[in-house]
């Protein structure tokens, strides 16, 4: 996220279409990791039932976090399709006033910080079980967080914060990933069944986010089918990456 923020600070602007392409590609990679690595590993460590329970736990966790953000953003807890990345993170009064821009950026920071917790869970559980799998997930999640960092830094800068402060705040927003990773390590250290549940939950969180939010929103923001193509490429790249380093 800090790298994405730095890109925005240097370039000075961001494009929703570019961000949607980045997100759809990383989303495709996340799909492949969930289907090729996390779910098979969860089944191997326990059984299909435990894996499915984990899937539902992960999906329910992300759903609950976004439901809370929908309530905070006064949409009554109802999921919405938005026209911009800013609206996607519940910051839908992006106008020229600096105070509003700053508030919008802080809302986006809060939303993404919550969103990073299940990603950290995946990292902690995977890294504790297999360092290669943990490193693979770290790279994939890192790619996914770059466009998010690009998106949230812009309103902070436009809201009056210095570029340095905006980048630092964006960087700190990724710290919740560490919290999730600690929880993942603690859970994963209990037993193979706990590791399987963690893997299933991580896969469920990833699939819910990508299929239910990232891909639909990317297509709406891009207003064409380019994100679909990049999501497909992401799936292929993720499979190749897993084959090489998994």
PDB file of C-alpha atoms in Angstrom:
ATOM      1  CA  UNK A   1       0.000   0.000   0.000  1.00  0.00           C
ATOM      2  CA  UNK A   2       2.865   2.333   0.762  1.00  0.00           C
ATOM      3  CA  UNK A   3       4.313   1.694  -2.685  1.00  0.00           C
ATOM      4  CA  UNK A   4       0.960   2.478  -4.297  1.00  0.00           C
ATOM      5  CA  UNK A   5       0.739   5.673  -2.274  1.00  0.00           C
ATOM      6  CA  UNK A   6       4.242   6.647  -3.359  1.00  0.00           C
ATOM      7  CA  UNK A   7       3.297   6.120  -7.012  1.00  0.00           C
ATOM      8  CA  UNK A   8       0.323   8.459  -6.627  1.00  0.00           C
ATOM      9  CA  UNK A   9       2.429  11.046  -4.787  1.00  0.00           C
ATOM     10  CA  UNK A  10       5.019  11.047  -7.567  1.00  0.00           C
ATOM     11  CA  UNK A  11       2.681  10.864 -10.558  1.00  0.00           C
ATOM     12  CA  UNK A  12       0.182  13.235  -8.998  1.00  0.00           C
ATOM     13  CA  UNK A  13      -3.020  11.536 -10.158  1.00  0.00           C
ATOM     14  CA  UNK A  14      -4.682   8.203 -10.560  1.00  0.00           C
ATOM     15  CA  UNK A  15      -7.090   6.671 -13.045  1.00  0.00           C
ATOM     16  CA  UNK A  16     -10.026   4.518 -12.008  1.00  0.00           C
ATOM     17  CA  UNK A  17      -9.578   2.538 -15.217  1.00  0.00           C
ATOM     18  CA  UNK A  18      -5.915   1.821 -14.481  1.00  0.00           C
ATOM     19  CA  UNK A  19      -6.748   0.880 -10.905  1.00  0.00           C
ATOM     20  CA  UNK A  20      -9.536  -1.434 -12.088  1.00  0.00           C
ATOM     21  CA  UNK A  21      -7.076  -3.228 -14.385  1.00  0.00           C
ATOM     22  CA  UNK A  22      -4.554  -3.643 -11.560  1.00  0.00           C
ATOM     23  CA  UNK A  23      -7.260  -4.919  -9.240  1.00  0.00           C
ATOM     24  CA  UNK A  24      -8.762  -7.365 -11.751  1.00  0.00           C
ATOM     25  CA  UNK A  25      -5.320  -8.812 -12.551  1.00  0.00           C
ATOM     26  CA  UNK A  26      -4.426  -9.260  -8.884  1.00  0.00           C
ATOM     27  CA  UNK A  27      -7.939 -10.615  -8.300  1.00  0.00           C
ATOM     28  CA  UNK A  28      -7.346 -13.264 -10.938  1.00  0.00           C
ATOM     29  CA  UNK A  29      -4.094 -14.234  -9.258  1.00  0.00           C
ATOM     30  CA  UNK A  30      -5.911 -14.493  -5.919  1.00  0.00           C
ATOM     31  CA  UNK A  31      -8.506 -16.815  -7.472  1.00  0.00           C
ATOM     32  CA  UNK A  32      -5.806 -19.154  -8.729  1.00  0.00           C
ATOM     33  CA  UNK A  33      -4.018 -19.185  -5.353  1.00  0.00           C
ATOM     34  CA  UNK A  34      -7.274 -19.982  -3.551  1.00  0.00           C
ATOM     35  CA  UNK A  35      -8.250 -22.788  -5.939  1.00  0.00           C
ATOM     36  CA  UNK A  36      -4.829 -24.273  -6.687  1.00  0.00           C
ATOM     37  CA  UNK A  37      -3.085 -23.908  -3.303  1.00  0.00           C
ATOM     38  CA  UNK A  38      -5.250 -23.039  -0.308  1.00  0.00           C
ATOM     39  CA  UNK A  39      -8.282 -25.270  -0.920  1.00  0.00           C
ATOM     40  CA  UNK A  40      -6.294 -28.419  -1.904  1.00  0.00           C
ATOM     41  CA  UNK A  41      -3.969 -27.907   1.089  1.00  0.00           C
ATOM     42  CA  UNK A  42      -6.952 -27.549   3.436  1.00  0.00           C
ATOM     43  CA  UNK A  43      -8.461 -30.791   2.133  1.00  0.00           C
ATOM     44  CA  UNK A  44      -5.133 -32.625   2.411  1.00  0.00           C
ATOM     45  CA  UNK A  45      -4.719 -31.511   6.034  1.00  0.00           C
ATOM     46  CA  UNK A  46      -8.261 -32.480   7.081  1.00  0.00           C
ATOM     47  CA  UNK A  47     -11.240 -33.171   4.827  1.00  0.00           C
ATOM     48  CA  UNK A  48     -13.707 -31.482   2.516  1.00  0.00           C
ATOM     49  CA  UNK A  49     -16.132 -30.680   5.344  1.00  0.00           C
ATOM     50  CA  UNK A  50     -13.542 -28.727   7.340  1.00  0.00           C
ATOM     51  CA  UNK A  51     -12.467 -26.893   4.186  1.00  0.00           C
ATOM     52  CA  UNK A  52     -16.058 -25.902   3.354  1.00  0.00           C
ATOM     53  CA  UNK A  53     -16.645 -24.688   6.914  1.00  0.00           C
ATOM     54  CA  UNK A  54     -13.524 -22.565   6.567  1.00  0.00           C
ATOM     55  CA  UNK A  55     -14.762 -21.175   3.245  1.00  0.00           C
ATOM     56  CA  UNK A  56     -17.995 -19.995   4.830  1.00  0.00           C
ATOM     57  CA  UNK A  57     -16.163 -18.521   7.829  1.00  0.00           C
ATOM     58  CA  UNK A  58     -13.896 -16.491   5.544  1.00  0.00           C
ATOM     59  CA  UNK A  59     -16.735 -15.282   3.336  1.00  0.00           C
ATOM     60  CA  UNK A  60     -18.857 -14.406   6.377  1.00  0.00           C
ATOM     61  CA  UNK A  61     -15.982 -12.436   7.911  1.00  0.00           C
ATOM     62  CA  UNK A  62     -15.495 -10.259   4.831  1.00  0.00           C
ATOM     63  CA  UNK A  63     -19.259  -9.870   4.383  1.00  0.00           C
ATOM     64  CA  UNK A  64     -19.578  -8.690   7.999  1.00  0.00           C
ATOM     65  CA  UNK A  65     -16.744  -6.169   7.647  1.00  0.00           C
ATOM     66  CA  UNK A  66     -18.258  -4.676   4.513  1.00  0.00           C
ATOM     67  CA  UNK A  67     -21.728  -4.700   6.066  1.00  0.00           C
ATOM     68  CA  UNK A  68     -20.348  -2.571   8.906  1.00  0.00           C
ATOM     69  CA  UNK A  69     -18.833  -0.159   6.387  1.00  0.00           C
ATOM     70  CA  UNK A  70     -22.132   0.000   4.497  1.00  0.00           C
ATOM     71  CA  UNK A  71     -23.890   0.954   7.720  1.00  0.00           C
ATOM     72  CA  UNK A  72     -21.285   3.618   8.478  1.00  0.00           C
ATOM     73  CA  UNK A  73     -21.636   5.029   4.962  1.00  0.00           C
ATOM     74  CA  UNK A  74     -25.413   5.372   5.440  1.00  0.00           C
ATOM     75  CA  UNK A  75     -26.375   2.853   2.742  1.00  0.00           C
ATOM     76  CA  UNK A  76     -28.358   0.828   5.249  1.00  0.00           C
ATOM     77  CA  UNK A  77     -26.143  -2.218   5.051  1.00  0.00           C
ATOM     78  CA  UNK A  78     -27.018  -2.846   1.411  1.00  0.00           C
ATOM     79  CA  UNK A  79     -24.263  -3.709  -1.041  1.00  0.00           C
ATOM     80  CA  UNK A  80     -24.069  -1.292  -3.961  1.00  0.00           C
ATOM     81  CA  UNK A  81     -22.369  -1.134  -7.334  1.00  0.00           C
ATOM     82  CA  UNK A  82     -20.429   2.116  -7.559  1.00  0.00           C
ATOM     83  CA  UNK A  83     -19.057   4.130 -10.442  1.00  0.00           C
ATOM     84  CA  UNK A  84     -15.648   4.911  -8.966  1.00  0.00           C
ATOM     85  CA  UNK A  85     -13.076   3.259  -6.740  1.00  0.00           C
ATOM     86  CA  UNK A  86     -13.675   5.969  -4.137  1.00  0.00           C
ATOM     87  CA  UNK A  87     -17.368   5.105  -3.965  1.00  0.00           C
ATOM     88  CA  UNK A  88     -16.478   1.417  -3.746  1.00  0.00           C
ATOM     89  CA  UNK A  89     -14.784   2.138  -0.434  1.00  0.00           C
ATOM     90  CA  UNK A  90     -17.802   4.103   0.808  1.00  0.00           C
ATOM     91  CA  UNK A  91     -16.478   7.553   0.124  1.00  0.00           C
ATOM     92  CA  UNK A  92     -19.135   8.766  -2.282  1.00  0.00           C
ATOM     93  CA  UNK A  93     -19.117  12.534  -1.701  1.00  0.00           C
ATOM     94  CA  UNK A  94     -15.834  13.190  -3.453  1.00  0.00           C
ATOM     95  CA  UNK A  95     -16.136  16.861  -4.351  1.00  0.00           C
ATOM     96  CA  UNK A  96     -13.658  19.688  -4.615  1.00  0.00           C
ATOM     97  CA  UNK A  97     -13.806  20.797  -0.965  1.00  0.00           C
ATOM     98  CA  UNK A  98     -10.599  19.916   0.832  1.00  0.00           C
ATOM     99  CA  UNK A  99     -12.331  18.899   4.066  1.00  0.00           C
ATOM    100  CA  UNK A 100     -14.565  16.471   2.212  1.00  0.00           C
ATOM    101  CA  UNK A 101     -11.663  15.024   0.245  1.00  0.00           C
ATOM    102  CA  UNK A 102      -9.701  14.458   3.451  1.00  0.00           C
ATOM    103  CA  UNK A 103     -12.675  12.794   5.143  1.00  0.00           C
ATOM    104  CA  UNK A 104     -13.208  10.606   2.086  1.00  0.00           C
ATOM    105  CA  UNK A 105      -9.588   9.489   2.166  1.00  0.00           C
ATOM    106  CA  UNK A 106      -9.770   8.636   5.871  1.00  0.00           C
ATOM    107  CA  UNK A 107     -12.962   6.594   5.344  1.00  0.00           C
ATOM    108  CA  UNK A 108     -11.211   4.670   2.575  1.00  0.00           C
ATOM    109  CA  UNK A 109      -8.192   4.094   4.841  1.00  0.00           C
ATOM    110  CA  UNK A 110     -10.457   2.685   7.557  1.00  0.00           C
ATOM    111  CA  UNK A 111     -12.292   0.416   5.126  1.00  0.00           C
ATOM    112  CA  UNK A 112      -9.109  -0.981   3.594  1.00  0.00           C
ATOM    113  CA  UNK A 113      -7.569  -1.491   7.044  1.00  0.00           C
ATOM    114  CA  UNK A 114     -10.480  -3.762   7.956  1.00  0.00           C
ATOM    115  CA  UNK A 115     -10.217  -5.450   4.578  1.00  0.00           C
ATOM    116  CA  UNK A 116      -6.549  -6.312   5.233  1.00  0.00           C
ATOM    117  CA  UNK A 117      -7.253  -8.418   8.342  1.00  0.00           C
ATOM    118  CA  UNK A 118      -8.371 -11.623   6.524  1.00  0.00           C
ATOM    119  CA  UNK A 119      -5.485 -11.177   4.086  1.00  0.00           C
ATOM    120  CA  UNK A 120      -3.106 -11.205   7.038  1.00  0.00           C
ATOM    121  CA  UNK A 121      -4.857 -14.314   8.368  1.00  0.00           C
ATOM    122  CA  UNK A 122      -4.003 -16.077   5.122  1.00  0.00           C
ATOM    123  CA  UNK A 123      -0.376 -14.949   5.292  1.00  0.00           C
ATOM    124  CA  UNK A 124       0.103 -16.025   8.899  1.00  0.00           C
ATOM    125  CA  UNK A 125      -1.458 -19.445   8.523  1.00  0.00           C
ATOM    126  CA  UNK A 126       0.257 -20.174   5.213  1.00  0.00           C
ATOM    127  CA  UNK A 127       3.691 -18.940   6.270  1.00  0.00           C
ATOM    128  CA  UNK A 128       3.526 -20.894   9.520  1.00  0.00           C
ATOM    129  CA  UNK A 129       2.711 -24.078   7.585  1.00  0.00           C
ATOM    130  CA  UNK A 130       4.921 -23.655   4.502  1.00  0.00           C
ATOM    131  CA  UNK A 131       7.310 -20.745   4.000  1.00  0.00           C
ATOM    132  CA  UNK A 132       7.147 -21.001   0.188  1.00  0.00           C
ATOM    133  CA  UNK A 133       3.354 -20.790   0.245  1.00  0.00           C
ATOM    134  CA  UNK A 134       3.552 -17.866   2.663  1.00  0.00           C
ATOM    135  CA  UNK A 135       5.986 -15.989   0.419  1.00  0.00           C
ATOM    136  CA  UNK A 136       3.799 -16.668  -2.619  1.00  0.00           C
ATOM    137  CA  UNK A 137       0.772 -15.220  -0.841  1.00  0.00           C
ATOM    138  CA  UNK A 138       2.830 -12.249   0.341  1.00  0.00           C
ATOM    139  CA  UNK A 139       3.733 -11.367  -3.250  1.00  0.00           C
ATOM    140  CA  UNK A 140       0.144 -11.835  -4.469  1.00  0.00           C
ATOM    141  CA  UNK A 141      -1.396  -9.758  -1.683  1.00  0.00           C
ATOM    142  CA  UNK A 142       1.315  -7.147  -2.189  1.00  0.00           C
ATOM    143  CA  UNK A 143       0.324  -6.815  -5.849  1.00  0.00           C
ATOM    144  CA  UNK A 144      -3.309  -6.505  -4.793  1.00  0.00           C
ATOM    145  CA  UNK A 145      -2.537  -3.738  -2.283  1.00  0.00           C
ATOM    146  CA  UNK A 146      -0.598  -1.486  -4.686  1.00  0.00           C
ATOM    147  CA  UNK A 147      -3.701  -0.143  -6.514  1.00  0.00           C
ATOM    148  CA  UNK A 148      -5.491   0.259  -3.188  1.00  0.00           C
ATOM    149  CA  UNK A 149      -2.617   2.417  -1.956  1.00  0.00           C
ATOM    150  CA  UNK A 150      -2.787   4.452  -5.174  1.00  0.00           C
ATOM    151  CA  UNK A 151      -6.501   5.041  -4.667  1.00  0.00           C
ATOM    152  CA  UNK A 152      -6.488   6.172  -1.051  1.00  0.00           C
ATOM    153  CA  UNK A 153      -3.479   8.505  -1.212  1.00  0.00           C
ATOM    154  CA  UNK A 154      -5.001  10.844  -3.803  1.00  0.00           C
ATOM    155  CA  UNK A 155      -7.886  12.186  -1.652  1.00  0.00           C
ATOM    156  CA  UNK A 156      -5.524  12.632   1.308  1.00  0.00           C
ATOM    157  CA  UNK A 157      -3.210  14.802  -0.786  1.00  0.00           C
ATOM    158  CA  UNK A 158      -6.124  16.712  -2.329  1.00  0.00           C
ATOM    159  CA  UNK A 159      -7.541  17.138   1.171  1.00  0.00           C
ATOM    160  CA  UNK A 160      -4.521  19.187   2.194  1.00  0.00           C
ATOM    161  CA  UNK A 161      -2.096  16.683   3.714  1.00  0.00           C
ATOM    162  CA  UNK A 162       1.495  16.730   2.541  1.00  0.00           C
ATOM    163  CA  UNK A 163       2.583  13.988   0.176  1.00  0.00           C
ATOM    164  CA  UNK A 164       4.869  12.540   2.836  1.00  0.00           C
ATOM    165  CA  UNK A 165       2.120  12.362   5.480  1.00  0.00           C
ATOM    166  CA  UNK A 166      -0.328  10.900   2.957  1.00  0.00           C
ATOM    167  CA  UNK A 167       2.086   8.134   1.979  1.00  0.00           C
ATOM    168  CA  UNK A 168       2.927   7.364   5.628  1.00  0.00           C
ATOM    169  CA  UNK A 169      -0.772   7.116   6.572  1.00  0.00           C
ATOM    170  CA  UNK A 170      -1.382   4.838   3.611  1.00  0.00           C
ATOM    171  CA  UNK A 171       1.583   2.717   4.645  1.00  0.00           C
ATOM    172  CA  UNK A 172       0.272   2.422   8.214  1.00  0.00           C
ATOM    173  CA  UNK A 173      -3.122   1.291   6.914  1.00  0.00           C
ATOM    174  CA  UNK A 174      -1.430  -1.927   5.861  1.00  0.00           C
ATOM    175  CA  UNK A 175      -0.408  -2.628   9.465  1.00  0.00           C
ATOM    176  CA  UNK A 176      -3.682  -4.464  10.103  1.00  0.00           C
ATOM    177  CA  UNK A 177      -2.325  -7.171   7.808  1.00  0.00           C
ATOM    178  CA  UNK A 178       0.280  -7.847  10.507  1.00  0.00           C
ATOM    179  CA  UNK A 179      -2.498  -8.190  13.115  1.00  0.00           C
ATOM    180  CA  UNK A 180      -4.278 -10.717  10.922  1.00  0.00           C
ATOM    181  CA  UNK A 181      -0.994 -12.555  10.332  1.00  0.00           C
ATOM    182  CA  UNK A 182      -0.388 -12.912  14.091  1.00  0.00           C
ATOM    183  CA  UNK A 183      -3.860 -14.403  14.509  1.00  0.00           C
ATOM    184  CA  UNK A 184      -3.189 -16.726  11.563  1.00  0.00           C
ATOM    185  CA  UNK A 185       0.074 -17.959  13.101  1.00  0.00           C
ATOM    186  CA  UNK A 186      -1.563 -18.541  16.497  1.00  0.00           C
ATOM    187  CA  UNK A 187      -4.488 -20.450  15.003  1.00  0.00           C
ATOM    188  CA  UNK A 188      -2.275 -22.375  12.614  1.00  0.00           C
ATOM    189  CA  UNK A 189      -0.048 -23.526  15.488  1.00  0.00           C
ATOM    190  CA  UNK A 190      -2.876 -25.391  17.232  1.00  0.00           C
ATOM    191  CA  UNK A 191      -3.349 -28.395  14.928  1.00  0.00           C
ATOM    192  CA  UNK A 192      -3.647 -29.506  11.298  1.00  0.00           C
ATOM    193  CA  UNK A 193      -7.407 -29.024  11.502  1.00  0.00           C
ATOM    194  CA  UNK A 194      -6.873 -25.434  12.653  1.00  0.00           C
ATOM    195  CA  UNK A 195      -4.483 -24.852   9.741  1.00  0.00           C
ATOM    196  CA  UNK A 196      -7.059 -26.332   7.356  1.00  0.00           C
ATOM    197  CA  UNK A 197      -9.740 -24.022   8.766  1.00  0.00           C
ATOM    198  CA  UNK A 198      -7.389 -21.055   8.352  1.00  0.00           C
ATOM    199  CA  UNK A 199      -6.640 -21.983   4.749  1.00  0.00           C
ATOM    200  CA  UNK A 200     -10.333 -22.467   4.020  1.00  0.00           C
ATOM    201  CA  UNK A 201     -11.178 -19.131   5.643  1.00  0.00           C
ATOM    202  CA  UNK A 202      -8.452 -17.374   3.669  1.00  0.00           C
ATOM    203  CA  UNK A 203      -9.689 -18.937   0.422  1.00  0.00           C
ATOM    204  CA  UNK A 204     -13.289 -18.023   1.245  1.00  0.00           C
ATOM    205  CA  UNK A 205     -12.338 -14.423   2.015  1.00  0.00           C
ATOM    206  CA  UNK A 206     -10.355 -14.107  -1.215  1.00  0.00           C
ATOM    207  CA  UNK A 207     -13.047 -15.660  -3.411  1.00  0.00           C
ATOM    208  CA  UNK A 208     -15.798 -13.547  -1.849  1.00  0.00           C
ATOM    209  CA  UNK A 209     -13.836 -10.334  -2.306  1.00  0.00           C
ATOM    210  CA  UNK A 210     -12.784 -11.092  -5.885  1.00  0.00           C
ATOM    211  CA  UNK A 211     -16.008 -12.598  -7.250  1.00  0.00           C
ATOM    212  CA  UNK A 212     -18.459 -10.471  -5.301  1.00  0.00           C
ATOM    213  CA  UNK A 213     -16.709  -7.119  -5.251  1.00  0.00           C
ATOM    214  CA  UNK A 214     -13.440  -6.604  -7.132  1.00  0.00           C
ATOM    215  CA  UNK A 215     -14.412  -8.001 -10.535  1.00  0.00           C
ATOM    216  CA  UNK A 216     -17.930  -6.458 -10.697  1.00  0.00           C
ATOM    217  CA  UNK A 217     -16.610  -3.085  -9.544  1.00  0.00           C
ATOM    218  CA  UNK A 218     -13.636  -3.219 -11.899  1.00  0.00           C
ATOM    219  CA  UNK A 219     -15.914  -3.783 -14.876  1.00  0.00           C
ATOM    220  CA  UNK A 220     -18.217  -0.927 -13.819  1.00  0.00           C
ATOM    221  CA  UNK A 221     -15.308   1.481 -13.315  1.00  0.00           C
ATOM    222  CA  UNK A 222     -13.547   0.508 -16.541  1.00  0.00           C
ATOM    223  CA  UNK A 223     -16.830   0.458 -18.517  1.00  0.00           C
ATOM    224  CA  UNK A 224     -15.507  -2.276 -20.815  1.00  0.00           C
ATOM    225  CA  UNK A 225     -14.380  -5.901 -20.706  1.00  0.00           C
ATOM    226  CA  UNK A 226     -10.688  -5.200 -20.281  1.00  0.00           C
ATOM    227  CA  UNK A 227     -10.751  -6.133 -16.559  1.00  0.00           C
ATOM    228  CA  UNK A 228     -12.152  -9.550 -17.495  1.00  0.00           C
ATOM    229  CA  UNK A 229      -9.188 -10.153 -19.797  1.00  0.00           C
ATOM    230  CA  UNK A 230      -6.723  -9.098 -17.121  1.00  0.00           C
ATOM    231  CA  UNK A 231      -8.479 -11.255 -14.520  1.00  0.00           C
ATOM    232  CA  UNK A 232      -8.053 -14.239 -16.863  1.00  0.00           C
ATOM    233  CA  UNK A 233      -4.364 -13.367 -17.304  1.00  0.00           C
ATOM    234  CA  UNK A 234      -4.050 -13.089 -13.538  1.00  0.00           C
ATOM    235  CA  UNK A 235      -5.431 -16.597 -13.084  1.00  0.00           C
ATOM    236  CA  UNK A 236      -2.924 -17.993 -15.585  1.00  0.00           C
ATOM    237  CA  UNK A 237      -0.008 -16.073 -14.052  1.00  0.00           C
ATOM    238  CA  UNK A 238      -1.046 -17.195 -10.570  1.00  0.00           C
ATOM    239  CA  UNK A 239      -1.048 -20.836 -11.637  1.00  0.00           C
ATOM    240  CA  UNK A 240       2.376 -20.507 -13.262  1.00  0.00           C
ATOM    241  CA  UNK A 241       3.721 -18.640 -10.240  1.00  0.00           C
ATOM    242  CA  UNK A 242       2.402 -21.339  -7.897  1.00  0.00           C
ATOM    243  CA  UNK A 243       3.898 -24.081 -10.057  1.00  0.00           C
ATOM    244  CA  UNK A 244       7.302 -22.403 -10.005  1.00  0.00           C
ATOM    245  CA  UNK A 245       7.520 -21.309  -6.377  1.00  0.00           C
ATOM    246  CA  UNK A 246       4.723 -23.055  -4.497  1.00  0.00           C
TER     247      UNK A 246
END
